[in-house]
PDB file of C-alpha atoms in Angstrom:
ATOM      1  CA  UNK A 248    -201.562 174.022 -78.482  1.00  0.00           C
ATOM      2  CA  UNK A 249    -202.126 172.891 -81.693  1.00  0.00           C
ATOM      3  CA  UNK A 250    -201.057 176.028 -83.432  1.00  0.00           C
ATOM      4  CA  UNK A 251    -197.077 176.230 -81.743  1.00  0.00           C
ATOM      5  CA  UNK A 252    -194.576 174.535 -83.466  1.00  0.00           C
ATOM      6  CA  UNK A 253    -191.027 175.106 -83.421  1.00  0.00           C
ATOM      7  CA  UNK A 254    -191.103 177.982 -85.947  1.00  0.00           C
ATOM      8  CA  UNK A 255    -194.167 180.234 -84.254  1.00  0.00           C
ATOM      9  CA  UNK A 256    -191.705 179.983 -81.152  1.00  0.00           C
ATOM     10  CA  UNK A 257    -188.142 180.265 -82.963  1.00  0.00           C
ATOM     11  CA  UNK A 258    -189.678 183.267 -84.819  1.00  0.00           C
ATOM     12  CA  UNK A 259    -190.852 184.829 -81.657  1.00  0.00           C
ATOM     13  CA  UNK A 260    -187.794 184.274 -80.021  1.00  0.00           C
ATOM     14  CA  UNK A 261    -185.797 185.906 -82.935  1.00  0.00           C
ATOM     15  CA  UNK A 262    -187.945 188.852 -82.099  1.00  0.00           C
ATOM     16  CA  UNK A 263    -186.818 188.974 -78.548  1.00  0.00           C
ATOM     17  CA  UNK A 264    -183.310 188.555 -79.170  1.00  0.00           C
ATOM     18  CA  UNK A 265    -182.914 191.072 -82.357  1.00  0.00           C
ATOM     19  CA  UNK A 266    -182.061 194.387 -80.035  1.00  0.00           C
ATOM     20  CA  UNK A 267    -179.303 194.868 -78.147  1.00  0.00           C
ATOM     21  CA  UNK A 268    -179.383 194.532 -74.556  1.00  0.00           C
ATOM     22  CA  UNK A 269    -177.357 196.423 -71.739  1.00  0.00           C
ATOM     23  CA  UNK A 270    -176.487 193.928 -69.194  1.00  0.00           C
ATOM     24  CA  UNK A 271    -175.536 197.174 -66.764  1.00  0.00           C
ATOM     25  CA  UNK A 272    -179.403 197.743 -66.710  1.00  0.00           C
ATOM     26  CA  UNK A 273    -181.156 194.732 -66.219  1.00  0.00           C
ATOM     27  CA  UNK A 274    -180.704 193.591 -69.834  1.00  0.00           C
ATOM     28  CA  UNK A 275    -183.454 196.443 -70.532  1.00  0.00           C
ATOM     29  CA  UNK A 276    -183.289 197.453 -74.742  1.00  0.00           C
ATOM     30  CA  UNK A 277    -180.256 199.441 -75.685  1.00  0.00           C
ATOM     31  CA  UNK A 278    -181.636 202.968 -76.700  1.00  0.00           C
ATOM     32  CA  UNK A 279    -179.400 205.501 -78.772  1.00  0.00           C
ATOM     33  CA  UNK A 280    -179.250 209.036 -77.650  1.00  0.00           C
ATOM     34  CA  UNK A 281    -179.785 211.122 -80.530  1.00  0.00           C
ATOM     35  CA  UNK A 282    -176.926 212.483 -82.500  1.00  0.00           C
ATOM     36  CA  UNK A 283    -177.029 216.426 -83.029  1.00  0.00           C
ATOM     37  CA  UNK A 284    -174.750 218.348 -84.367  1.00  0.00           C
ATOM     38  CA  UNK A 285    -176.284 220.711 -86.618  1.00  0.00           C
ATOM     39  CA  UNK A 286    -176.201 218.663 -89.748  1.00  0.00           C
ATOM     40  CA  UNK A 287    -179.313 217.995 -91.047  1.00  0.00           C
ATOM     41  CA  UNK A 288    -178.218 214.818 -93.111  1.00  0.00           C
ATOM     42  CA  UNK A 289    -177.268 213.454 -89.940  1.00  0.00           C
ATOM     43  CA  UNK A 290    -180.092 214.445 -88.004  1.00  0.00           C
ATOM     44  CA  UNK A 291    -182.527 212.769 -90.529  1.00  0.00           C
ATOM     45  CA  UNK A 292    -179.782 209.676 -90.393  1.00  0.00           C
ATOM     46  CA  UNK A 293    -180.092 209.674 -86.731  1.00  0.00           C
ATOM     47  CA  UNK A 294    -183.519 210.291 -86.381  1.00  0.00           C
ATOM     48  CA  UNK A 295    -184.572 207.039 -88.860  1.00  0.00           C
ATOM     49  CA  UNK A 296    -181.916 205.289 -86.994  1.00  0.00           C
ATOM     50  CA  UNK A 297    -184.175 205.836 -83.725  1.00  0.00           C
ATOM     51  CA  UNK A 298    -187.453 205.066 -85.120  1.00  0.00           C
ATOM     52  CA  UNK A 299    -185.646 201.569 -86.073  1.00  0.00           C
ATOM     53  CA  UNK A 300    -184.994 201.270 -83.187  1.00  0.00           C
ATOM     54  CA  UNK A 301    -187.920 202.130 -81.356  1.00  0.00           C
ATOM     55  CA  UNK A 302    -189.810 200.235 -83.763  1.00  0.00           C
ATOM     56  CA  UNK A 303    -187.103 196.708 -83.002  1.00  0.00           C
ATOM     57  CA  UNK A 304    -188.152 197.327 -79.357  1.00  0.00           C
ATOM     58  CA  UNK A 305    -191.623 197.493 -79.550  1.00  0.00           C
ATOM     59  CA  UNK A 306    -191.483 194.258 -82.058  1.00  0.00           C
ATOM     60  CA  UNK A 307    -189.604 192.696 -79.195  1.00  0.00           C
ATOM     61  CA  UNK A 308    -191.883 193.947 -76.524  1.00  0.00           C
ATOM     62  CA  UNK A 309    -194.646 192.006 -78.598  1.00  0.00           C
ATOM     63  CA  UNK A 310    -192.845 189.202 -78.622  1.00  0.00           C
ATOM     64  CA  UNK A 311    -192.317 188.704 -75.160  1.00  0.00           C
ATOM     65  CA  UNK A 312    -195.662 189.324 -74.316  1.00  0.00           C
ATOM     66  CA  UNK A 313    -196.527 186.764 -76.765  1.00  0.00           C
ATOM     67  CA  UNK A 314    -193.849 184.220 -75.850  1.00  0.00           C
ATOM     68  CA  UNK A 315    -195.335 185.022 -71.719  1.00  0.00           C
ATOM     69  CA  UNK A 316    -198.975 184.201 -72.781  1.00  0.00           C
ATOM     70  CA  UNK A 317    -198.306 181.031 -74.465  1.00  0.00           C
ATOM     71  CA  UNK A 318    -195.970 179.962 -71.458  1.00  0.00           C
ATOM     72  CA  UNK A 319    -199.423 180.959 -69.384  1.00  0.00           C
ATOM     73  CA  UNK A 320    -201.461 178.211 -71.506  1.00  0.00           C
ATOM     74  CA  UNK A 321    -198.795 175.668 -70.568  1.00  0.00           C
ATOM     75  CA  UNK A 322    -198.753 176.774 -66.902  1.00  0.00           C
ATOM     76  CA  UNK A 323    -202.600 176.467 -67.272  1.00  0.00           C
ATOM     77  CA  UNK A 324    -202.122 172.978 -68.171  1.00  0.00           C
ATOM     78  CA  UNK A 325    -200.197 171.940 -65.748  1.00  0.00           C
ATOM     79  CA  UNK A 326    -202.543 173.596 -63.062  1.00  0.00           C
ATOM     80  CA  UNK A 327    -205.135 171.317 -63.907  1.00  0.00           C
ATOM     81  CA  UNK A 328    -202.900 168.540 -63.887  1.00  0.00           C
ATOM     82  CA  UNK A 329    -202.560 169.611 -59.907  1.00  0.00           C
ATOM     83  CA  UNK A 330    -198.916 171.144 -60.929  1.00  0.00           C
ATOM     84  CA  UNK A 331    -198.678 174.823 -59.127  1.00  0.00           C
ATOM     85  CA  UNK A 332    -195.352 176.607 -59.472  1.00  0.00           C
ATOM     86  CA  UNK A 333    -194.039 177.549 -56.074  1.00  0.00           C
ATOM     87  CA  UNK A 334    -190.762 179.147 -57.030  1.00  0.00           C
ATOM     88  CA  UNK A 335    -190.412 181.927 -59.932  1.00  0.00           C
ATOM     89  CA  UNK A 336    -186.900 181.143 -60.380  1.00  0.00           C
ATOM     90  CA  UNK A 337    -184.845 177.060 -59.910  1.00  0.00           C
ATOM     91  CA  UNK A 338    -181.964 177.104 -58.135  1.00  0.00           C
ATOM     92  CA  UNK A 339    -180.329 174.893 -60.821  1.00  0.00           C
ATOM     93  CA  UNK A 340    -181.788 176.459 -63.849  1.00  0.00           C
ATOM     94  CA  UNK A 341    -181.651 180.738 -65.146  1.00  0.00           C
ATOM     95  CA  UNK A 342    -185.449 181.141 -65.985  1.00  0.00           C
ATOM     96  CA  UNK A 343    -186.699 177.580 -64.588  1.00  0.00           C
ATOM     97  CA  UNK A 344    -189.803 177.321 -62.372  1.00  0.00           C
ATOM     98  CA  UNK A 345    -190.341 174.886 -59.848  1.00  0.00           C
ATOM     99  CA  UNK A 346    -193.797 173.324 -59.113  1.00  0.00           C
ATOM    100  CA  UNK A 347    -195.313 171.467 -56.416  1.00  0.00           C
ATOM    101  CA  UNK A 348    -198.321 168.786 -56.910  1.00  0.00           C
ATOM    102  CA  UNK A 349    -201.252 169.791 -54.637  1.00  0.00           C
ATOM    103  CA  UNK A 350    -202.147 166.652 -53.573  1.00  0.00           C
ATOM    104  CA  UNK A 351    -199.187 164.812 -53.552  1.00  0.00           C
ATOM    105  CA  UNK A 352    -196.733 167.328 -52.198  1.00  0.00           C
ATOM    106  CA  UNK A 353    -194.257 166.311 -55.213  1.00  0.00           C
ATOM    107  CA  UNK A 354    -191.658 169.242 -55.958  1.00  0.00           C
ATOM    108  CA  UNK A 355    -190.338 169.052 -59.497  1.00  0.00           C
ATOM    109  CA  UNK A 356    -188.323 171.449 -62.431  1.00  0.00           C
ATOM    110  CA  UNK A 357    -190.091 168.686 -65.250  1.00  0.00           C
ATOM    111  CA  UNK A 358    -193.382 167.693 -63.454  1.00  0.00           C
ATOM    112  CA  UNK A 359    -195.421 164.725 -65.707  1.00  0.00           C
ATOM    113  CA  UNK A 360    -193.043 165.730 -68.693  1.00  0.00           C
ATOM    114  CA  UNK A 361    -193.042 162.262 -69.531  1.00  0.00           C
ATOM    115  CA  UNK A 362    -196.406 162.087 -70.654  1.00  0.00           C
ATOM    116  CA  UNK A 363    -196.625 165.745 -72.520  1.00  0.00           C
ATOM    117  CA  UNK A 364    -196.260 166.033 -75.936  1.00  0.00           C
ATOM    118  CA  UNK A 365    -193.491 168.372 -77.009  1.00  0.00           C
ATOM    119  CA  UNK A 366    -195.169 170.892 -77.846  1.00  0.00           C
ATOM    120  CA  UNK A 367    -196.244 171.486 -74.232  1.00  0.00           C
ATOM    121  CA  UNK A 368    -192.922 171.061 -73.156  1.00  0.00           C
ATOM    122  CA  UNK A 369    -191.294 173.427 -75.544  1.00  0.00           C
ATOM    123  CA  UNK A 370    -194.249 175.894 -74.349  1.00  0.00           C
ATOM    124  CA  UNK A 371    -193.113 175.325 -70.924  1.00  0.00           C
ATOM    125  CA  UNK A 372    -189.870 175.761 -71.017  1.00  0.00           C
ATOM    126  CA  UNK A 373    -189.881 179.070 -72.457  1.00  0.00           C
ATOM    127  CA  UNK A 374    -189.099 181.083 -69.360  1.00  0.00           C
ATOM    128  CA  UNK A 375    -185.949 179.249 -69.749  1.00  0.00           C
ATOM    129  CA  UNK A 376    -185.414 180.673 -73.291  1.00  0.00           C
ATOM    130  CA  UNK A 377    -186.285 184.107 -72.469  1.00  0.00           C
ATOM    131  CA  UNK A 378    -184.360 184.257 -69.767  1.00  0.00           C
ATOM    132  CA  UNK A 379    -180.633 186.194 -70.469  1.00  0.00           C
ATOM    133  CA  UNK A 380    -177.465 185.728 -69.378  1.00  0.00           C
ATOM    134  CA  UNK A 381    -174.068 187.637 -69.239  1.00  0.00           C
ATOM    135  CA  UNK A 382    -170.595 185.057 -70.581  1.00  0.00           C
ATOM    136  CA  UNK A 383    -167.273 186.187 -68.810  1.00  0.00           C
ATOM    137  CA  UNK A 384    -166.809 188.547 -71.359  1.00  0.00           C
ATOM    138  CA  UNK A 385    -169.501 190.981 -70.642  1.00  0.00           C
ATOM    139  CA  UNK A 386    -172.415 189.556 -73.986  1.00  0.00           C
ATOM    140  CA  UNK A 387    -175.689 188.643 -73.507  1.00  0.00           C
ATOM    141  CA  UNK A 388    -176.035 185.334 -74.024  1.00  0.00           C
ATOM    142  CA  UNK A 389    -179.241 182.947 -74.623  1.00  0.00           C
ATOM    143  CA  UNK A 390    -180.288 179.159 -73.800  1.00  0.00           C
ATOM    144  CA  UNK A 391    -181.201 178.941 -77.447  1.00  0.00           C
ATOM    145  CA  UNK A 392    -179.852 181.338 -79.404  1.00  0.00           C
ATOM    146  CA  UNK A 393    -181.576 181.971 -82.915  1.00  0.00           C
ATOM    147  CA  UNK A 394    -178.427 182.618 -85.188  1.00  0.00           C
ATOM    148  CA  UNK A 395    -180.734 182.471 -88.980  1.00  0.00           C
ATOM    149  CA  UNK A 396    -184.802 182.049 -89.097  1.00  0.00           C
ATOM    150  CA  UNK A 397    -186.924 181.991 -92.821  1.00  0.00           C
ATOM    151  CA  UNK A 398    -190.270 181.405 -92.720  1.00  0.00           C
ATOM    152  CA  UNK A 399    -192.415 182.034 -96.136  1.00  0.00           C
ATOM    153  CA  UNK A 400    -194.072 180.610 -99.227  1.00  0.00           C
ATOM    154  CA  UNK A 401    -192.038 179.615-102.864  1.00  0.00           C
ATOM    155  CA  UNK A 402    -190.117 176.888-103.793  1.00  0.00           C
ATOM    156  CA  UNK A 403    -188.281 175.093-100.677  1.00  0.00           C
ATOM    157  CA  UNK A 404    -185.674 173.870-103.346  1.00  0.00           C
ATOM    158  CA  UNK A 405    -184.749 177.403-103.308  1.00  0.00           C
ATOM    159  CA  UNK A 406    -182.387 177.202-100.081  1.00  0.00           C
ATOM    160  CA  UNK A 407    -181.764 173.281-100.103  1.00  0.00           C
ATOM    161  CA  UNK A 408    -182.275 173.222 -96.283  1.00  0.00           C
ATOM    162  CA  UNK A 409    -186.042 173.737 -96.353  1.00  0.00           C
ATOM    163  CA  UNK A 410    -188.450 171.289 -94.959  1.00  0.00           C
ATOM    164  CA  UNK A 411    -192.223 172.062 -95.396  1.00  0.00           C
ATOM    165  CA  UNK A 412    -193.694 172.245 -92.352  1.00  0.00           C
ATOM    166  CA  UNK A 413    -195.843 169.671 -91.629  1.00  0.00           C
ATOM    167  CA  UNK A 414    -199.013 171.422 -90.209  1.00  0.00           C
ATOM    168  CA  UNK A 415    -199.152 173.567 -93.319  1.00  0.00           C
ATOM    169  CA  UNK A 416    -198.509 171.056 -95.630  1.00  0.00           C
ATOM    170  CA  UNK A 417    -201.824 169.135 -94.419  1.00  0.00           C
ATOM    171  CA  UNK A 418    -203.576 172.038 -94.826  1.00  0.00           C
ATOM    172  CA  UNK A 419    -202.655 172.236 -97.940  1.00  0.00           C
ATOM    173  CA  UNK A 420    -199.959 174.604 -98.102  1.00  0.00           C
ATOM    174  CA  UNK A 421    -197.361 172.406 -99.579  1.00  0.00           C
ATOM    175  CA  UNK A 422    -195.591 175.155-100.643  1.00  0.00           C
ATOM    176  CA  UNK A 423    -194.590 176.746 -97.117  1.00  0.00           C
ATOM    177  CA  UNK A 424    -191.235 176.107 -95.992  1.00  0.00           C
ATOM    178  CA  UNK A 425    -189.658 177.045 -92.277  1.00  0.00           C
ATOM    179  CA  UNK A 426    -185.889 177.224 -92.017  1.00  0.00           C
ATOM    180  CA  UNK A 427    -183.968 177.580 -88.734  1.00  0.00           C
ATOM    181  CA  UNK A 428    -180.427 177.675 -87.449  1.00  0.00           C
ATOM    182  CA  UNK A 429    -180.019 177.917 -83.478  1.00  0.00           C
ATOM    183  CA  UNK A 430    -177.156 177.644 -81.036  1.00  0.00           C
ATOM    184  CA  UNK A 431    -178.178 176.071 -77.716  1.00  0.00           C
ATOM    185  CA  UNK A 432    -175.871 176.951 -74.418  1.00  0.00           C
ATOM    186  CA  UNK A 433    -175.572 173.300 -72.893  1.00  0.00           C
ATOM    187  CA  UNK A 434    -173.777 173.116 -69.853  1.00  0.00           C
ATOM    188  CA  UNK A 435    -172.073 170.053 -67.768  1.00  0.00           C
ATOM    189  CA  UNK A 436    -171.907 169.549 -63.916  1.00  0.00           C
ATOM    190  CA  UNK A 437    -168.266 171.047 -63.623  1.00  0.00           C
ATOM    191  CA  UNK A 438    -170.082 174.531 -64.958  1.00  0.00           C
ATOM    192  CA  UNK A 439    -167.906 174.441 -68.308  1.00  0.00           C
ATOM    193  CA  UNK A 440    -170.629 175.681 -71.058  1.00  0.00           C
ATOM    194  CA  UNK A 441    -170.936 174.645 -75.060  1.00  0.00           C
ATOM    195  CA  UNK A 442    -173.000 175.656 -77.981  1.00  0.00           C
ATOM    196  CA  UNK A 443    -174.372 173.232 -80.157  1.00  0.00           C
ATOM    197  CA  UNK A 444    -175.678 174.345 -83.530  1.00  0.00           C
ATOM    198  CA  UNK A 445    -178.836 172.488 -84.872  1.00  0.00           C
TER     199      UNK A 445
END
C-alpha cells in the first residue's frame, strides 16, 4: 500500500488508455490490418507501424493486469474488514462494485471509506477508472482521463509545474519529480456530464 501513489496509478492508467479502442467490439485494442501493395518502403512502414502497435497493446495489457492486482490488494482489505463484493457491476456507477458486510448485512458502493486512507481508496476505485465508456458521439471516453504524465529524475525547475514527490524525496531522491494533467468525467443527477482538468 505503501508503494501506490497517485503517479504509479496515473502512469499505469496512461498505459491503458494510450491505444485506441473500438467501441463496436467491446472496446477490445484497435489492430491495423497490414498494408500491402507491393512497395517495399511501405511494407517495412507498415510492418514497424504494427510492431508499435502490438508492442502499445501488450504495454497496455500489462497495465491492466497490474492496475487489476492492485485493485485485488484493496479488495483483500476490505475482505478482512468483513466487506465482500456481491455485485461486479453498481447500478449507479460504470465499473463500481457493490459490497455487503458479512455480519452486519450492510450493502454499500463506499463501505468504511471514511476511515481508509486515500491511498486505499484510490486503489479501490480503480475498476471505476478502467472502466470505458462511449460519449454521444461515438469516443471512448474515461472517468479520469490522463491528458499529459512525466515522471523522471533532473531538475523539477525544468517544467515549473513539478512537485517532488514526497515518498522519494524522503528517501532521498530529492531530485525526482512527477507531473500530471488529468480530465475527470463528473456527472450531476440530471445525467448532464463535465470534465474538470486538475
Amino acid at each position: 500500500e505503501r508503494c501506490v501513489g497517485n503517479d504509479c496509478i496515473v502512469a499505469l492508467l496512461a498505459m491503458v488508455q494510450c491505444v485506441e479502442r473500438d467501441v463496436d467490439n467491446d472496446f477490445r485494442p484497435v489492430s491495423v490490418a497490414s498494408v500491402d501493395d507491393g512497395d517495399d518502403d511501405v511494407d517495412k512502414t507498415s510492418a514497424h507501424q504494427q510492431h508499435q502497435l502490438m508492442t502499445l497493446n501488450k504495454m497496455a495489457d500489462i497495465a491492466l493486469l497490474t492496475l487489476s492486482d492492485l485493485y485485488d490488494v484493496g479488495e483483500s482489505h476490505l475482505k478482512s474488514r468483513g466487506w465482500i463484493p456481491i455485485y461486479d457491476q453498481s447500478p449507479t456507477v460504470s465499473g463500481g462494485i457493490v459490497y455487503e458486510h458479512d455480519e452486519t448485512g450492510e450493502v454499500s458502493e463506499e463501505p468504511d471509506y471514511e476511515v481508509l486512507n486515500w491511498r486505499m481508496r484510490l486503489m479501490l476505485s480503480i475498476p471505476i477508472l478502467i472502466q470505458p465508456g462511449c460519449d454521444a458521439d461515438g469516443r471512448v471516453v474515461w472517468a479520469a482521463s490522463v491528458v499529459y504524465y512525466r515522471h523522471g529524475y533532473g531538475e523539477e525547475e525544468q517544467f515549473g509545474l513539478e512537485t517532488p514527490c514526497s515518498e522519494q524525496t524522503a528517501l532521498g531522491s530529492a531530485s525526482s519529480y512527477c507531473v500530471s494533467v488529468i480530465d475527470v468525467l463528473k456527472s450531476d443527477e440530471d445525467g448532464q456530464s463535465a470534465r474538470l482538468r486538475g
